[in-house]
């Protein structure tokens, strides 16, 4: 069939006849540039069809199967796509503008929407997991309730977008524009947010945990708040404001340890317990290639910390990290060690520093968490207070009239 015959069959014979023909003729179908405006194609089998540049504006495509179809540059304005399956489809440069309230429950798993126009479009409750989205300009898109877990939103302009209640867990937001973006009640756990531009966000009830603020070629630094994330990164990379760190009263707790699967589960559990107690835990993973000097970075994070928890079990980078911190910074350090093994050999050199607390030994994760408040946090807070009192005494002595 020629292209015109495909169009005639699709528009005039009805969806049932079209689907029956597709089953009997599993061949590539080219409908590029076709004018199918206003047609009723609900439930149509459009798997793998080339619809690039096609005019589908106002078309009823509810429940249509567009898996791996090419819709690049297609006009889908005001189209009804409720329940459509667009898994793996290409929508590069497609126009979905004005499609308010009619794109609900879409399955866009793995779809490519780079450059798609979503002006005032509604993708409410759409499933966009692992989709590649780059809208290319202020969209004001309605993505409320959308499932964006693992989606690639790197460089996307989400200015003015409604992402309230959306699930963005583990999504890549690197370099994204988030100006006046509504993230009320959204879940952004584990998002990569290096290089984002975030201004006037709505974050009420948003779940913000383990946000990765570094690029892929840097050690992974995670924090629990977008505003805090930007501040921490700024402190790490802006020489002019680093001196203010010493004057900041914070609830930051730096967690150091081994980032193997087994050991990281312990560090993650400690971080969760600290969150429950209103601390701001920071995990720093040194087990990836670093583009910044480790000594400089760990010293900077330590200066921000109220205290440090260092798990000495199965040490790898811990000796270098503590070497950068202990001799020069009077920051309380609570060492942990699982089981009956001895600390690494050089650790004994730190007993002369009063801010290094005795090693707390634990036997398994559950006992550690059960005693964390009493045996880990309380001694660290006690040392914070003791050091503060000593500084006050020294300052008073130095300012005493002669």
XYZ file of C-alpha atoms in Angstrom, residues 52-243:
192
model
C 6.701 11.790 12.460
C 5.345 15.185 11.485
C 1.786 13.867 11.382
C -1.140 16.120 12.283
C -3.030 14.363 15.068
C -4.500 17.464 16.650
C -7.885 16.878 18.242
C -7.668 13.161 17.508
C -9.120 10.606 19.918
C -6.178 8.331 20.673
C -7.463 6.991 23.978
C -6.042 3.556 24.681
C -4.023 3.540 21.453
C -0.842 1.457 21.367
C 2.096 3.636 20.291
C 4.902 1.421 21.584
C 8.195 2.306 19.842
C 6.265 4.495 17.399
C 7.919 7.599 15.949
C 5.890 10.705 16.826
C 8.755 13.149 16.439
C 7.468 16.541 15.377
C 3.861 15.345 15.445
C 1.054 17.773 16.269
C -0.822 16.300 19.229
C -2.466 19.469 20.477
C -5.764 18.757 22.251
C -5.420 15.059 21.406
C -7.085 12.592 23.739
C -4.407 10.212 24.909
C -6.001 8.839 28.062
C -4.649 5.355 28.723
C -2.411 5.408 25.650
C 0.716 3.240 25.700
C 3.719 5.278 24.558
C 6.453 3.060 25.980
C 9.636 3.608 24.033
C 7.964 6.042 21.635
C 9.851 8.996 20.179
C 8.137 12.336 20.800
C 11.144 14.506 20.031
C 9.831 17.957 19.172
C 6.197 16.823 19.347
C 3.593 19.467 20.237
C 1.335 18.393 23.106
C 0.280 21.913 24.005
C -3.157 22.745 25.377
C -3.789 19.050 26.040
C -5.136 19.797 29.476
C -6.764 16.948 31.425
C -6.610 14.488 28.552
C -3.175 12.932 29.012
C -3.956 11.122 32.227
C -2.654 7.653 33.021
C -0.240 7.629 30.093
C 2.464 4.963 30.045
C 5.569 6.736 28.727
C 8.089 4.282 30.141
C 11.359 4.931 28.326
C 9.809 7.398 25.881
C 11.901 10.208 24.400
C 10.295 13.654 24.680
C 13.337 15.832 23.988
C 12.195 19.275 22.872
C 8.524 18.377 23.140
C 6.173 21.331 23.553
C 4.087 20.821 26.680
C 2.661 24.301 27.159
C -0.193 23.933 29.626
C -0.340 20.226 28.849
C -1.601 17.888 31.538
C 0.362 14.707 32.176
C -1.303 14.111 35.476
C -0.646 10.626 36.866
C 1.372 9.744 33.759
C 3.966 6.973 34.089
C 7.216 8.494 32.843
C 9.734 6.205 34.483
C 13.155 6.312 32.737
C 11.720 8.627 30.098
C 14.076 11.141 28.484
C 12.505 14.567 28.896
C 13.914 17.862 27.714
C 11.124 20.332 27.130
C 13.398 23.045 25.795
C 11.565 26.032 27.231
C 9.263 27.219 30.024
C 6.433 24.757 29.826
C 4.067 25.266 32.713
C 3.286 21.567 32.192
C 0.950 19.811 34.587
C 2.819 16.746 35.836
C 0.984 16.507 39.147
C 0.952 12.959 40.445
C 3.148 11.733 37.597
C 5.403 8.717 38.105
C 8.834 10.038 37.097
C 10.930 7.520 39.003
C 14.307 7.156 37.324
C 13.355 9.560 34.530
C 16.075 11.517 32.770
C 15.196 15.196 33.164
C 18.745 16.423 32.711
C 18.707 19.965 31.337
C 14.902 20.097 31.218
C 13.174 23.446 31.681
C 10.477 22.802 34.260
C 9.875 26.457 35.056
C 6.329 26.941 36.266
C 5.584 23.229 36.020
C 3.169 21.588 38.434
C 4.930 18.562 39.901
C 2.870 18.434 43.076
C 2.576 14.895 44.380
C 4.852 13.569 41.638
C 7.270 10.709 42.327
C 10.728 11.754 41.112
C 12.659 9.128 43.049
C 16.154 8.575 41.575
C 15.395 10.930 38.653
C 18.229 12.858 37.022
C 17.541 16.600 37.349
C 21.108 17.677 36.572
C 21.126 21.113 35.008
C 17.330 21.398 35.120
C 15.575 24.771 35.378
C 13.241 24.827 38.386
C 11.902 28.361 38.612
C 8.516 28.754 40.336
C 8.151 24.979 40.113
C 5.516 23.403 42.354
C 6.940 20.373 44.182
C 4.348 20.343 46.946
C 4.127 16.824 48.360
C 6.508 15.490 45.703
C 9.051 12.744 46.373
C 12.539 13.715 45.161
C 14.427 11.036 47.109
C 17.745 10.159 45.517
C 17.514 12.732 42.734
C 20.716 13.890 41.085
C 20.520 17.703 41.223
C 23.995 18.841 40.203
C 23.830 22.171 38.357
C 20.125 22.837 38.850
C 18.728 26.361 38.859
C 16.161 26.393 41.661
C 14.295 29.586 42.560
C 11.041 30.122 44.467
C 10.230 26.439 44.711
C 7.111 25.226 46.494
C 8.367 22.420 48.716
C 5.700 22.020 51.387
C 5.476 18.353 52.462
C 8.017 17.377 49.808
C 10.113 14.314 50.632
C 13.725 15.386 50.174
C 16.334 12.785 51.009
C 19.697 11.633 49.635
C 19.890 14.368 46.983
C 23.148 13.976 45.041
C 24.698 17.422 44.575
C 27.874 16.383 42.752
C 28.483 15.485 39.120
C 29.108 11.945 37.957
C 32.899 12.309 38.009
C 33.022 13.586 41.609
C 32.608 11.808 44.948
C 28.898 11.472 45.699
C 27.805 13.999 48.322
C 24.194 13.658 49.453
C 22.027 16.005 51.511
C 18.338 16.135 52.405
C 17.163 19.522 51.220
C 17.436 21.296 47.873
C 18.207 24.660 49.458
C 20.823 23.066 51.722
C 22.195 21.183 48.731
C 22.876 24.338 46.776
C 24.441 25.967 49.818
C 26.738 23.012 50.515
C 27.882 22.864 46.909
C 28.490 26.601 46.890
C 30.630 26.286 49.996
C 32.616 23.497 48.406
C 33.352 25.436 45.232
C 33.424 29.110 46.149
C 36.656 30.232 47.785
C 35.271 33.636 48.834
C 32.693 32.337 51.281
C 34.486 29.384 52.840
C 35.552 31.385 55.873
